[in-house]
PDB file of C-alpha atoms in Angstrom:
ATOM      1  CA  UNK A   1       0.000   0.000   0.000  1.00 79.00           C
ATOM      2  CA  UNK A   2       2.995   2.640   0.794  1.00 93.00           C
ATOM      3  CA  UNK A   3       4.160   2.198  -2.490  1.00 95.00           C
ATOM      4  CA  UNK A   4       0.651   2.353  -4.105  1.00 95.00           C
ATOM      5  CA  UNK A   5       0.210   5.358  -2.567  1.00 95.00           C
ATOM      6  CA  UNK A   6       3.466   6.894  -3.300  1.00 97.00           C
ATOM      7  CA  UNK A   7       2.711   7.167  -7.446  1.00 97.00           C
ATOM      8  CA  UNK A   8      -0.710   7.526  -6.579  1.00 97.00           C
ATOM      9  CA  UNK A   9       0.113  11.242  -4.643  1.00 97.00           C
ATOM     10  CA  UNK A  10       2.526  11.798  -7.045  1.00 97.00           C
ATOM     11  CA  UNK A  11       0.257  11.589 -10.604  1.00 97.00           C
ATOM     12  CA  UNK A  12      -2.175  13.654  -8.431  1.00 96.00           C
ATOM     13  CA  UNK A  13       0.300  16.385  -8.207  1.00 96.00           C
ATOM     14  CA  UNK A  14       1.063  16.093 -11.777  1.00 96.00           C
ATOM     15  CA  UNK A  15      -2.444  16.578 -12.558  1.00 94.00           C
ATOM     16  CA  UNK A  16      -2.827  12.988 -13.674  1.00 96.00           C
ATOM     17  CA  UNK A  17      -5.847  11.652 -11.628  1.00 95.00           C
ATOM     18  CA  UNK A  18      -5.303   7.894 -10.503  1.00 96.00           C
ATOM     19  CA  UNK A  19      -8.273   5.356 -10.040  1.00 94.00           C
ATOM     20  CA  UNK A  20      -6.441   3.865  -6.815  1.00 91.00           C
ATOM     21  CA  UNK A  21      -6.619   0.014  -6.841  1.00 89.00           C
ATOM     22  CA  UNK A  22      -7.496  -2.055  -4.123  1.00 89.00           C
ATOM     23  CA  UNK A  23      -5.002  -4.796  -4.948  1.00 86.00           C
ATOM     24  CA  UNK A  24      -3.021  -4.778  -7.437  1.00 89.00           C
ATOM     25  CA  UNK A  25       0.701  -3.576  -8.822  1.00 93.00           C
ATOM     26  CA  UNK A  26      -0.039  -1.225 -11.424  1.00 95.00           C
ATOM     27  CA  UNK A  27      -2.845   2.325 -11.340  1.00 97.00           C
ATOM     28  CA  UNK A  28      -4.729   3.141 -14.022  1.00 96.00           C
ATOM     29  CA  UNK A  29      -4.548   6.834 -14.404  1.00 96.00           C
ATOM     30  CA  UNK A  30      -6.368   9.865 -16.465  1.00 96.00           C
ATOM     31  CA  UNK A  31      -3.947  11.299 -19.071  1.00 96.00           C
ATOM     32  CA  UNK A  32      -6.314  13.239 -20.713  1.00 95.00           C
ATOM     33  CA  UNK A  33      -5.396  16.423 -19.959  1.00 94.00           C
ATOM     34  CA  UNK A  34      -1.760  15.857 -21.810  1.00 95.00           C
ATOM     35  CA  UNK A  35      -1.424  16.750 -25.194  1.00 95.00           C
ATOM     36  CA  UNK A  36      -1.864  14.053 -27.896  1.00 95.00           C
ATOM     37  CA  UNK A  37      -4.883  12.897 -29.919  1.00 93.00           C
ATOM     38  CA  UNK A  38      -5.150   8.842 -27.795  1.00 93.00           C
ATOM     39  CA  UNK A  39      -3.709   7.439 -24.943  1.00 93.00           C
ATOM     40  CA  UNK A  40      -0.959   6.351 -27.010  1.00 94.00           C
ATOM     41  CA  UNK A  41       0.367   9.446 -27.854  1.00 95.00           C
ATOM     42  CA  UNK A  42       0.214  11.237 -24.588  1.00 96.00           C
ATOM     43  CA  UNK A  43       1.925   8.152 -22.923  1.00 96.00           C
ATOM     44  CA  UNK A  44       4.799   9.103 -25.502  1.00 97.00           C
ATOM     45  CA  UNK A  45       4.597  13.006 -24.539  1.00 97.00           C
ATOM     46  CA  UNK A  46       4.562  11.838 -20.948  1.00 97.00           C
ATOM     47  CA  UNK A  47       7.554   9.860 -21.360  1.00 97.00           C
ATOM     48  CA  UNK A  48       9.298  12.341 -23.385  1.00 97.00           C
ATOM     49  CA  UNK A  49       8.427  14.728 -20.882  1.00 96.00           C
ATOM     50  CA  UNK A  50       9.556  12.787 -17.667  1.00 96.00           C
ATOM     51  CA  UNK A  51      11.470   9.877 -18.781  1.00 97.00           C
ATOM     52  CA  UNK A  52       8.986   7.589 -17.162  1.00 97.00           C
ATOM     53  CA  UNK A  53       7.202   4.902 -19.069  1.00 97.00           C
ATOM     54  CA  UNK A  54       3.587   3.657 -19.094  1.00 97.00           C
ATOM     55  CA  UNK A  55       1.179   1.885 -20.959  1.00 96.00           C
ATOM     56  CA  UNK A  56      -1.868   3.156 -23.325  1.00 95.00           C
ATOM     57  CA  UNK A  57      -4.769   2.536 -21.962  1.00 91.00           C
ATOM     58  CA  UNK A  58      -6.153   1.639 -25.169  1.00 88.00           C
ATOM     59  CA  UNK A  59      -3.769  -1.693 -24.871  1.00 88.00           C
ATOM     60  CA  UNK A  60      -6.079  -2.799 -22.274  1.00 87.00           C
ATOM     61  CA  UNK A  61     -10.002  -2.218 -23.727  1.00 85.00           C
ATOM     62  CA  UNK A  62     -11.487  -3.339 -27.071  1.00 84.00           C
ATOM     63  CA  UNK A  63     -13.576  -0.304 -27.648  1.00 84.00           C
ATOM     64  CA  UNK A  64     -12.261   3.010 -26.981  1.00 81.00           C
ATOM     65  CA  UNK A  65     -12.876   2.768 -23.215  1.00 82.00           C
ATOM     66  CA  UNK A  66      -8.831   3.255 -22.719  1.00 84.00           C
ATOM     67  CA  UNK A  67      -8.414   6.175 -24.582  1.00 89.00           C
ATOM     68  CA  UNK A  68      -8.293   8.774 -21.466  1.00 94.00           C
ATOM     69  CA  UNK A  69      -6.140   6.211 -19.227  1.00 95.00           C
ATOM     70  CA  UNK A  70      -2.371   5.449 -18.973  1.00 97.00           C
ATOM     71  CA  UNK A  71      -1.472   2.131 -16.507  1.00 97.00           C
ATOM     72  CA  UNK A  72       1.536   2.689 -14.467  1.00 97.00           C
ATOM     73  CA  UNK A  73       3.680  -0.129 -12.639  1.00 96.00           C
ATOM     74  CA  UNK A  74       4.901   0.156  -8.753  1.00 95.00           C
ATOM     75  CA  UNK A  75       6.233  -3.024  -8.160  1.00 94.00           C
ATOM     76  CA  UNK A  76      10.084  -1.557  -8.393  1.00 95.00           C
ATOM     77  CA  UNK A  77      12.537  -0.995  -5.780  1.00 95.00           C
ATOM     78  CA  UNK A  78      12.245   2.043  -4.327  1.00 95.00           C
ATOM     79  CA  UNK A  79      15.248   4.175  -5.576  1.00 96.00           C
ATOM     80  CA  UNK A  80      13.643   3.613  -8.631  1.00 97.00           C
ATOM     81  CA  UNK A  81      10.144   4.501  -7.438  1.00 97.00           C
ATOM     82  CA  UNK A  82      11.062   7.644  -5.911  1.00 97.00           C
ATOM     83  CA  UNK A  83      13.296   8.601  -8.837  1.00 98.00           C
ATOM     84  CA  UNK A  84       9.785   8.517 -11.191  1.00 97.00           C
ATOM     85  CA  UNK A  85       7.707   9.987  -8.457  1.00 97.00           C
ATOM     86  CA  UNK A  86       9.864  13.023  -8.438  1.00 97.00           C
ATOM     87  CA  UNK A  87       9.871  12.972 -12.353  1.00 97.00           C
ATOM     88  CA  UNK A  88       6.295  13.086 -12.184  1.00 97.00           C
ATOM     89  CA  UNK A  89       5.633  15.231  -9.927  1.00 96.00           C
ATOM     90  CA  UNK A  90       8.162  17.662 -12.330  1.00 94.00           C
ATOM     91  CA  UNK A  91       5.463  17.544 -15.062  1.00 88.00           C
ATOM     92  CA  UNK A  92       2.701  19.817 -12.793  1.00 76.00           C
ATOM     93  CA  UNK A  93       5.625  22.376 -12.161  1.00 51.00           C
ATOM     94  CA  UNK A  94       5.817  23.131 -16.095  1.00 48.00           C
TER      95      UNK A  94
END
């Protein structure tokens, strides 16, 4: 849960709003407000951006439920956690 909660505050304060998960290792989260015309695109502005990685939305949906959402993984050791946090967190200060 610390860890959940750790990217979850952090895509908050980037203006990314997460859908926190009750159990899981990965948050969906709502990338619409980045620029791009689908999720794919704004999950390559984001990582552009910040240097962190996630994946479309659309990957996981057959319709175009996805298109708004980005999934992030935080199952990583925490250097590496708190290195993407911070990168994240960047993005709302530009």
């Amino acid at each position: 849960m610390e860890k959940r909660d750790r990217i979850c505050n952090a895509l908050a304060t980037a203006g990314l709003r997460p859908n926190i998960p009750d159990g899981a290792y990965y948050v969906l989260a709502d990338i619409s407000g980045l620029p791009g015309k689908n999720s794919k695109e704004r999950a390559m502005y984001l990582l552009r951006k910040t240097g962190v990685a996630c994946v479309p939305g659309e990957a996981f949906y057959h319709d175009d439920s996805g298109e708004d959402l980005a999934r992030f993984c935080f199952a990583k050791d925490d250097p590496v956690l708190d290195k993407a946090c911070r990168r994240l967190e960047s993005l709302h200060a530009k």
